[in-house]
Amino acid sequence: MPDIALYQPDIPQNTGTILRIGACLGLTVHLIEPSGFALSDRNFRRAGLDYIDQATIQRHLDWNAFKAWRHENTRRLVLLTAAANTVYTDFAFKADDILLLGRKSVGAHPEVHEEADARLKIPMRPGTRSLNIAIAGAIITGEALRQTALFP
């Protein structure tokens, strides 16, 4: 199954929503610290509701720890970013991809962009900047699961 990773999450409600997506679809959610809030059940419960207990969460102390884990496990990293040139529907997903979302406030740092094996975007109308990261993550995760026939 693909995984979802959050790079230094900064909004508890978005994180809770993504944990709920992971729980419902059977995906591991990686939390790459530091975060912009205390990573606790209390901060996730509002959006994640009672699904948090069903979520598979893997925490990484920092970017370097995540990067080492990814290389040890030979996983492809797919960064979801408005700064990408490739539209997500033009991309061939693999079953073991990691779909990475950056911080809502500042996106992902340049070193994260450099580390990504692919960078994907959702096409939007002119004059709009970005979608909420939880919504963007859900859209692209759905396409990845459809392509790989891995919906639960």
Coordinates of N, CA and C in Angstrom, one line a residue:
M1 N 0.8 -1.2 0.0 CA 0.0 0.0 0.0 C 0.9 1.2 0.0
P2 N 0.4 2.3 -0.7 CA 1.2 3.6 -0.5 C 1.0 4.1 0.9
D3 N 1.9 5.0 1.3 CA 1.9 5.6 2.6 C 1.7 7.1 2.3
I4 N 1.2 7.8 3.3 CA 1.1 9.3 3.3 C 2.1 9.8 4.3
A5 N 2.9 10.8 4.0 CA 3.8 11.4 4.9 C 3.5 12.9 5.0
L6 N 3.6 13.4 6.2 CA 3.4 14.8 6.5 C 4.8 15.4 7.0
Y7 N 5.3 16.4 6.2 CA 6.5 17.0 6.5 C 6.2 18.2 7.5
Q8 N 6.7 18.1 8.7 CA 6.6 19.1 9.8 C 5.2 19.7 9.8
P9 N 4.2 18.8 10.1 CA 2.8 19.3 10.1 C 2.6 20.5 11.0
D10 N 1.8 21.4 10.6 CA 1.6 22.6 11.4 C 0.2 22.9 11.8
I11 N -0.8 22.1 11.3 CA -2.2 22.4 11.7 C -2.8 21.1 12.2
P12 N -3.2 21.0 13.4 CA -3.7 19.8 14.0 C -4.9 19.2 13.3
Q13 N -5.8 20.1 12.8 CA -7.0 19.6 12.2 C -6.7 18.9 10.8
N14 N -5.7 19.5 10.1 CA -5.3 18.8 8.8 C -4.7 17.5 9.1
T15 N -3.8 17.4 10.1 CA -3.2 16.2 10.5 C -4.2 15.2 10.9
G16 N -5.2 15.6 11.7 CA -6.2 14.7 12.2 C -7.0 14.1 11.0
T17 N -7.3 15.0 10.0 CA -8.0 14.5 8.8 C -7.2 13.5 8.0
I18 N -5.9 13.8 7.9 CA -5.1 12.8 7.1 C -4.9 11.5 7.9
L19 N -4.9 11.6 9.2 CA -4.9 10.3 10.0 C -6.2 9.5 9.8
R20 N -7.3 10.3 9.7 CA -8.6 9.6 9.4 C -8.6 8.9 8.1
I21 N -8.0 9.6 7.1 CA -7.9 9.0 5.7 C -7.1 7.7 5.8
G22 N -5.9 7.8 6.5 CA -5.1 6.7 6.7 C -5.8 5.5 7.3
A23 N -6.5 5.8 8.4 CA -7.3 4.8 9.1 C -8.3 4.1 8.2
C24 N -9.1 4.9 7.5 CA -10.2 4.4 6.7 C -9.7 3.6 5.5
L25 N -8.5 4.0 5.0 CA -8.0 3.3 3.7 C -6.9 2.3 4.0
G26 N -6.5 2.2 5.3 CA -5.5 1.2 5.6 C -4.1 1.6 5.3
L27 N -3.8 2.9 5.3 CA -2.5 3.5 4.9 C -1.7 3.9 6.2
T28 N -0.4 3.7 6.2 CA 0.4 4.3 7.2 C 0.6 5.7 7.0
V29 N 0.5 6.5 8.1 CA 0.8 8.0 8.0 C 2.1 8.2 8.7
H30 N 3.1 8.8 8.0 CA 4.4 9.2 8.6 C 4.3 10.6 9.0
L31 N 4.7 10.9 10.3 CA 4.7 12.3 10.8 C 6.2 12.6 10.9
I32 N 6.7 13.6 10.1 CA 8.1 14.0 10.1 C 8.2 15.2 10.9
E33 N 8.8 15.1 12.1 CA 8.9 16.2 13.0 C 10.1 17.1 12.7
P34 N 10.2 18.3 13.3 CA 9.3 18.8 14.3 C 8.0 19.3 13.7
S35 N 7.0 19.3 14.6 CA 5.6 19.8 14.1 C 5.4 21.1 14.7
G36 N 4.4 21.8 14.2 CA 4.1 23.1 14.7 C 3.1 23.1 15.9
F37 N 2.9 21.9 16.4 CA 2.0 21.8 17.6 C 2.4 20.5 18.3
A38 N 1.9 20.3 19.5 CA 2.2 19.1 20.2 C 1.5 17.9 19.5
L39 N 2.3 16.9 19.2 CA 1.7 15.7 18.5 C 1.1 14.8 19.6
S40 N -0.2 15.0 19.9 CA -0.9 14.3 20.9 C -2.3 13.9 20.4
D41 N -2.8 12.9 21.0 CA -4.2 12.4 20.6 C -5.2 13.6 20.8
R42 N -5.0 14.4 21.8 CA -6.0 15.5 22.1 C -6.0 16.4 20.9
N43 N -4.9 16.7 20.3 CA -4.9 17.7 19.2 C -5.4 17.0 17.9
F44 N -5.4 15.7 17.8 CA -5.9 15.1 16.6 C -7.4 14.7 16.6
R45 N -7.9 14.6 17.8 CA -9.3 14.1 18.0 C -10.4 14.9 17.3
R46 N -10.2 16.2 17.2 CA -11.3 17.1 16.6 C -11.6 16.6 15.2
A47 N -10.6 16.4 14.4 CA -10.8 16.1 13.0 C -10.8 14.6 12.8
G48 N -10.0 13.9 13.6 CA -9.9 12.4 13.4 C -11.0 11.6 14.0
L49 N -11.7 12.2 15.0 CA -12.7 11.5 15.7 C -12.3 10.2 16.3
D50 N -13.1 9.2 16.2 CA -12.7 7.9 16.9 C -11.9 7.1 15.9
Y51 N -11.5 7.6 14.8 CA -10.7 6.8 13.9 C -9.2 6.8 14.2
I52 N -8.8 7.7 15.1 CA -7.4 7.9 15.5 C -6.8 6.5 16.0
D53 N -7.6 5.8 16.8 CA -7.2 4.6 17.4 C -6.9 3.5 16.3
Q54 N -7.5 3.7 15.1 CA -7.3 2.7 14.0 C -6.2 3.1 13.1
A55 N -5.6 4.3 13.3 CA -4.6 4.8 12.4 C -3.3 4.2 12.7
T56 N -2.5 3.9 11.6 CA -1.1 3.4 11.8 C -0.2 4.6 11.6
I57 N 0.4 5.0 12.6 CA 1.3 6.2 12.6 C 2.7 5.8 12.8
Q58 N 3.6 6.4 12.0 CA 5.0 6.2 12.2 C 5.6 7.6 12.3
R59 N 6.2 7.8 13.5 CA 6.8 9.2 13.7 C 8.3 9.1 13.4
H60 N 8.8 10.2 12.8 CA 10.3 10.3 12.5 C 10.7 11.6 13.2
L61 N 11.8 11.5 13.9 CA 12.4 12.6 14.7 C 12.6 13.9 13.9
D62 N 13.1 13.7 12.6 CA 13.3 14.8 11.8 C 13.4 14.3 10.3
W63 N 13.7 15.2 9.4 CA 13.8 14.9 8.0 C 14.9 13.9 7.7
N64 N 16.0 14.0 8.4 CA 17.1 13.1 8.1 C 16.7 11.6 8.6
A65 N 16.0 11.5 9.7 CA 15.6 10.2 10.1 C 14.6 9.6 9.2
F66 N 13.7 10.4 8.6 CA 12.7 9.9 7.6 C 13.5 9.5 6.4
K67 N 14.4 10.3 5.9 CA 15.1 10.0 4.7 C 15.9 8.7 4.9
A68 N 16.5 8.5 6.0 CA 17.3 7.2 6.2 C 16.3 6.0 6.2
W69 N 15.1 6.2 6.9 CA 14.1 5.1 6.9 C 13.7 4.8 5.4
R70 N 13.4 5.8 4.6 CA 13.0 5.7 3.3 C 14.0 4.9 2.4
H71 N 15.3 5.3 2.5 CA 16.3 4.7 1.7 C 16.5 3.2 2.2
E72 N 16.4 3.0 3.5 CA 16.6 1.6 4.0 C 15.4 0.7 3.4
N73 N 14.3 1.3 3.2 CA 13.1 0.5 2.7 C 12.9 0.7 1.2
T74 N 13.8 1.4 0.5 CA 13.8 1.6 -0.9 C 12.4 2.0 -1.4
R75 N 11.9 3.1 -0.9 CA 10.5 3.6 -1.2 C 10.7 4.8 -2.1
R76 N 9.8 4.9 -3.1 CA 9.8 6.1 -4.0 C 9.1 7.2 -3.3
L77 N 9.6 8.4 -3.3 CA 9.0 9.6 -2.6 C 8.4 10.5 -3.7
V78 N 7.1 10.7 -3.5 CA 6.3 11.6 -4.4 C 5.8 12.8 -3.6
L79 N 6.3 13.9 -4.0 CA 6.0 15.2 -3.3 C 4.8 15.8 -4.0
L80 N 3.7 16.1 -3.2 CA 2.5 16.8 -3.7 C 2.7 18.3 -3.4
T81 N 2.8 19.1 -4.5 CA 3.1 20.5 -4.4 C 2.6 21.3 -5.5
A82 N 2.1 22.5 -5.2 CA 1.6 23.4 -6.2 C 2.7 23.9 -7.1
A83 N 4.0 23.7 -6.7 CA 5.1 24.1 -7.5 C 5.6 23.1 -8.5
A84 N 4.9 22.0 -8.6 CA 5.2 20.9 -9.6 C 4.8 21.2 -11.0
N85 N 5.4 20.5 -11.9 CA 5.1 20.7 -13.3 C 4.2 19.5 -13.8
T86 N 4.3 18.3 -13.1 CA 3.5 17.2 -13.5 C 2.2 17.1 -12.9
V87 N 1.1 16.9 -13.6 CA -0.2 16.8 -13.1 C -0.4 15.3 -12.6
Y88 N -1.0 15.2 -11.5 CA -1.1 13.9 -10.8 C -1.8 12.8 -11.7
T89 N -2.7 13.2 -12.6 CA -3.3 12.2 -13.4 C -2.5 11.7 -14.6
D90 N -1.3 12.4 -14.8 CA -0.4 12.0 -15.8 C 0.8 11.2 -15.3
F91 N 0.6 10.8 -14.0 CA 1.7 10.1 -13.3 C 1.3 8.6 -13.1
A92 N 2.3 7.7 -13.2 CA 2.0 6.3 -13.0 C 2.5 5.9 -11.5
F93 N 1.5 5.8 -10.6 CA 1.8 5.5 -9.2 C 2.2 4.0 -9.1
K94 N 3.0 3.7 -8.0 CA 3.4 2.4 -7.7 C 2.8 2.1 -6.3
A95 N 2.6 0.8 -6.0 CA 1.9 0.4 -4.8 C 2.7 0.8 -3.5
D96 N 4.0 1.0 -3.6 CA 4.7 1.3 -2.4 C 5.2 2.8 -2.4
D97 N 4.6 3.6 -3.1 CA 5.0 5.1 -3.1 C 4.7 5.7 -1.7
I98 N 5.4 6.7 -1.4 CA 5.1 7.5 -0.2 C 4.7 8.9 -0.8
L99 N 3.5 9.3 -0.5 CA 2.9 10.6 -0.9 C 3.2 11.6 0.2
L100 N 4.0 12.6 -0.1 CA 4.5 13.5 0.9 C 3.8 14.9 0.7
L101 N 3.3 15.4 1.8 CA 2.7 16.7 1.9 C 3.5 17.6 2.7
G102 N 3.7 18.8 2.3 CA 4.5 19.8 3.0 C 3.7 20.5 4.0
R103 N 4.3 21.5 4.7 CA 3.6 22.3 5.7 C 2.6 23.2 5.0
K104 N 1.5 23.4 5.6 CA 0.4 24.3 5.1 C 1.0 25.7 5.0
S105 N 1.7 26.1 5.9 CA 2.2 27.5 6.0 C 3.3 27.9 5.0
V106 N 4.2 26.9 4.7 CA 5.4 27.2 3.9 C 5.7 26.1 2.9
G107 N 4.9 25.1 2.8 CA 5.2 24.0 1.9 C 6.4 23.2 2.4
A108 N 7.2 22.7 1.5 CA 8.3 21.8 1.8 C 9.6 22.6 1.5
H109 N 10.6 22.4 2.3 CA 11.9 23.1 2.0 C 12.6 22.6 0.8
P110 N 13.5 23.4 0.2 CA 14.2 23.0 -1.0 C 14.8 21.6 -0.9
E111 N 15.4 21.2 0.2 CA 16.1 19.9 0.3 C 15.0 18.8 0.2
V112 N 13.8 19.0 0.6 CA 12.7 18.0 0.4 C 12.4 17.9 -1.1
H113 N 12.3 19.0 -1.8 CA 12.0 19.0 -3.2 C 13.1 18.2 -4.0
E114 N 14.4 18.5 -3.6 CA 15.5 17.8 -4.2 C 15.5 16.3 -3.9
E115 N 15.1 15.9 -2.8 CA 15.0 14.4 -2.4 C 13.9 13.7 -3.1
A116 N 12.8 14.4 -3.5 CA 11.7 13.7 -4.1 C 12.0 13.1 -5.4
D117 N 11.5 11.9 -5.6 CA 11.6 11.2 -6.9 C 10.7 11.8 -8.0
A118 N 9.6 12.3 -7.5 CA 8.6 13.0 -8.4 C 7.9 14.1 -7.6
R119 N 7.4 15.1 -8.4 CA 6.7 16.2 -7.8 C 5.4 16.3 -8.6
L120 N 4.3 16.3 -7.9 CA 3.0 16.3 -8.6 C 2.1 17.5 -8.1
K121 N 1.2 17.9 -9.0 CA 0.3 19.0 -8.7 C -1.1 18.6 -9.1
I122 N -2.1 19.3 -8.5 CA -3.5 19.2 -9.0 C -3.7 20.5 -9.8
P123 N -4.2 20.4 -11.0 CA -4.4 21.6 -11.8 C -5.6 22.3 -11.2
M124 N -5.5 23.7 -11.2 CA -6.5 24.5 -10.6 C -6.8 25.7 -11.5
R125 N -7.9 26.3 -11.3 CA -8.2 27.5 -12.1 C -7.2 28.6 -11.9
P126 N -7.0 29.5 -12.9 CA -6.1 30.6 -12.7 C -6.6 31.5 -11.6
G127 N -5.6 32.1 -10.9 CA -6.0 33.0 -9.8 C -6.2 32.3 -8.4
T128 N -6.1 31.0 -8.4 CA -6.1 30.2 -7.1 C -4.7 29.7 -6.8
R129 N -4.4 29.6 -5.5 CA -3.0 29.3 -5.1 C -2.9 27.8 -4.8
S130 N -3.8 27.3 -3.9 CA -3.6 25.9 -3.4 C -4.9 25.4 -2.7
L131 N -5.0 24.1 -2.7 CA -6.0 23.5 -1.9 C -5.5 23.3 -0.5
N132 N -6.5 23.0 0.4 CA -6.1 22.5 1.7 C -5.3 21.2 1.6
I133 N -4.3 21.1 2.4 CA -3.4 19.9 2.2 C -4.1 18.6 2.4
A134 N -5.1 18.5 3.3 CA -5.8 17.3 3.6 C -6.7 16.9 2.4
I135 N -7.2 17.9 1.7 CA -8.1 17.7 0.5 C -7.2 17.3 -0.6
A136 N -6.0 18.0 -0.8 CA -5.1 17.6 -1.9 C -4.6 16.2 -1.7
G137 N -4.2 15.9 -0.4 CA -3.8 14.5 -0.1 C -4.8 13.5 -0.4
A138 N -6.1 13.8 -0.1 CA -7.2 12.8 -0.4 C -7.4 12.6 -1.9
I139 N -7.3 13.7 -2.6 CA -7.5 13.6 -4.1 C -6.4 12.7 -4.7
I140 N -5.2 13.0 -4.4 CA -4.1 12.2 -5.0 C -4.0 10.8 -4.4
T141 N -4.3 10.6 -3.2 CA -4.3 9.3 -2.6 C -5.3 8.4 -3.3
G142 N -6.5 9.0 -3.6 CA -7.5 8.3 -4.3 C -7.1 7.8 -5.6
E143 N -6.4 8.7 -6.4 CA -5.9 8.3 -7.7 C -4.8 7.2 -7.6
A144 N -3.9 7.4 -6.6 CA -2.9 6.3 -6.4 C -3.5 5.0 -6.1
L145 N -4.5 4.9 -5.3 CA -5.2 3.7 -5.0 C -6.0 3.1 -6.1
R146 N -6.6 4.0 -6.9 CA -7.3 3.6 -8.1 C -6.3 3.0 -9.1
Q147 N -5.2 3.6 -9.4 CA -4.3 3.1 -10.4 C -3.7 1.8 -10.0
T148 N -3.4 1.6 -8.7 CA -2.8 0.4 -8.2 C -3.8 -0.7 -7.8
A149 N -5.1 -0.4 -7.9 CA -6.1 -1.3 -7.6 C -6.0 -1.7 -6.1
L150 N -5.7 -0.8 -5.2 CA -5.5 -1.1 -3.8 C -6.5 -0.6 -2.9
F151 N -7.7 -0.1 -3.4 CA -8.7 0.4 -2.5 C -9.1 -0.8 -1.6
P152 N -9.4 -0.5 -0.3 CA -9.7 -1.6 0.6 C -11.0 -2.3 0.2

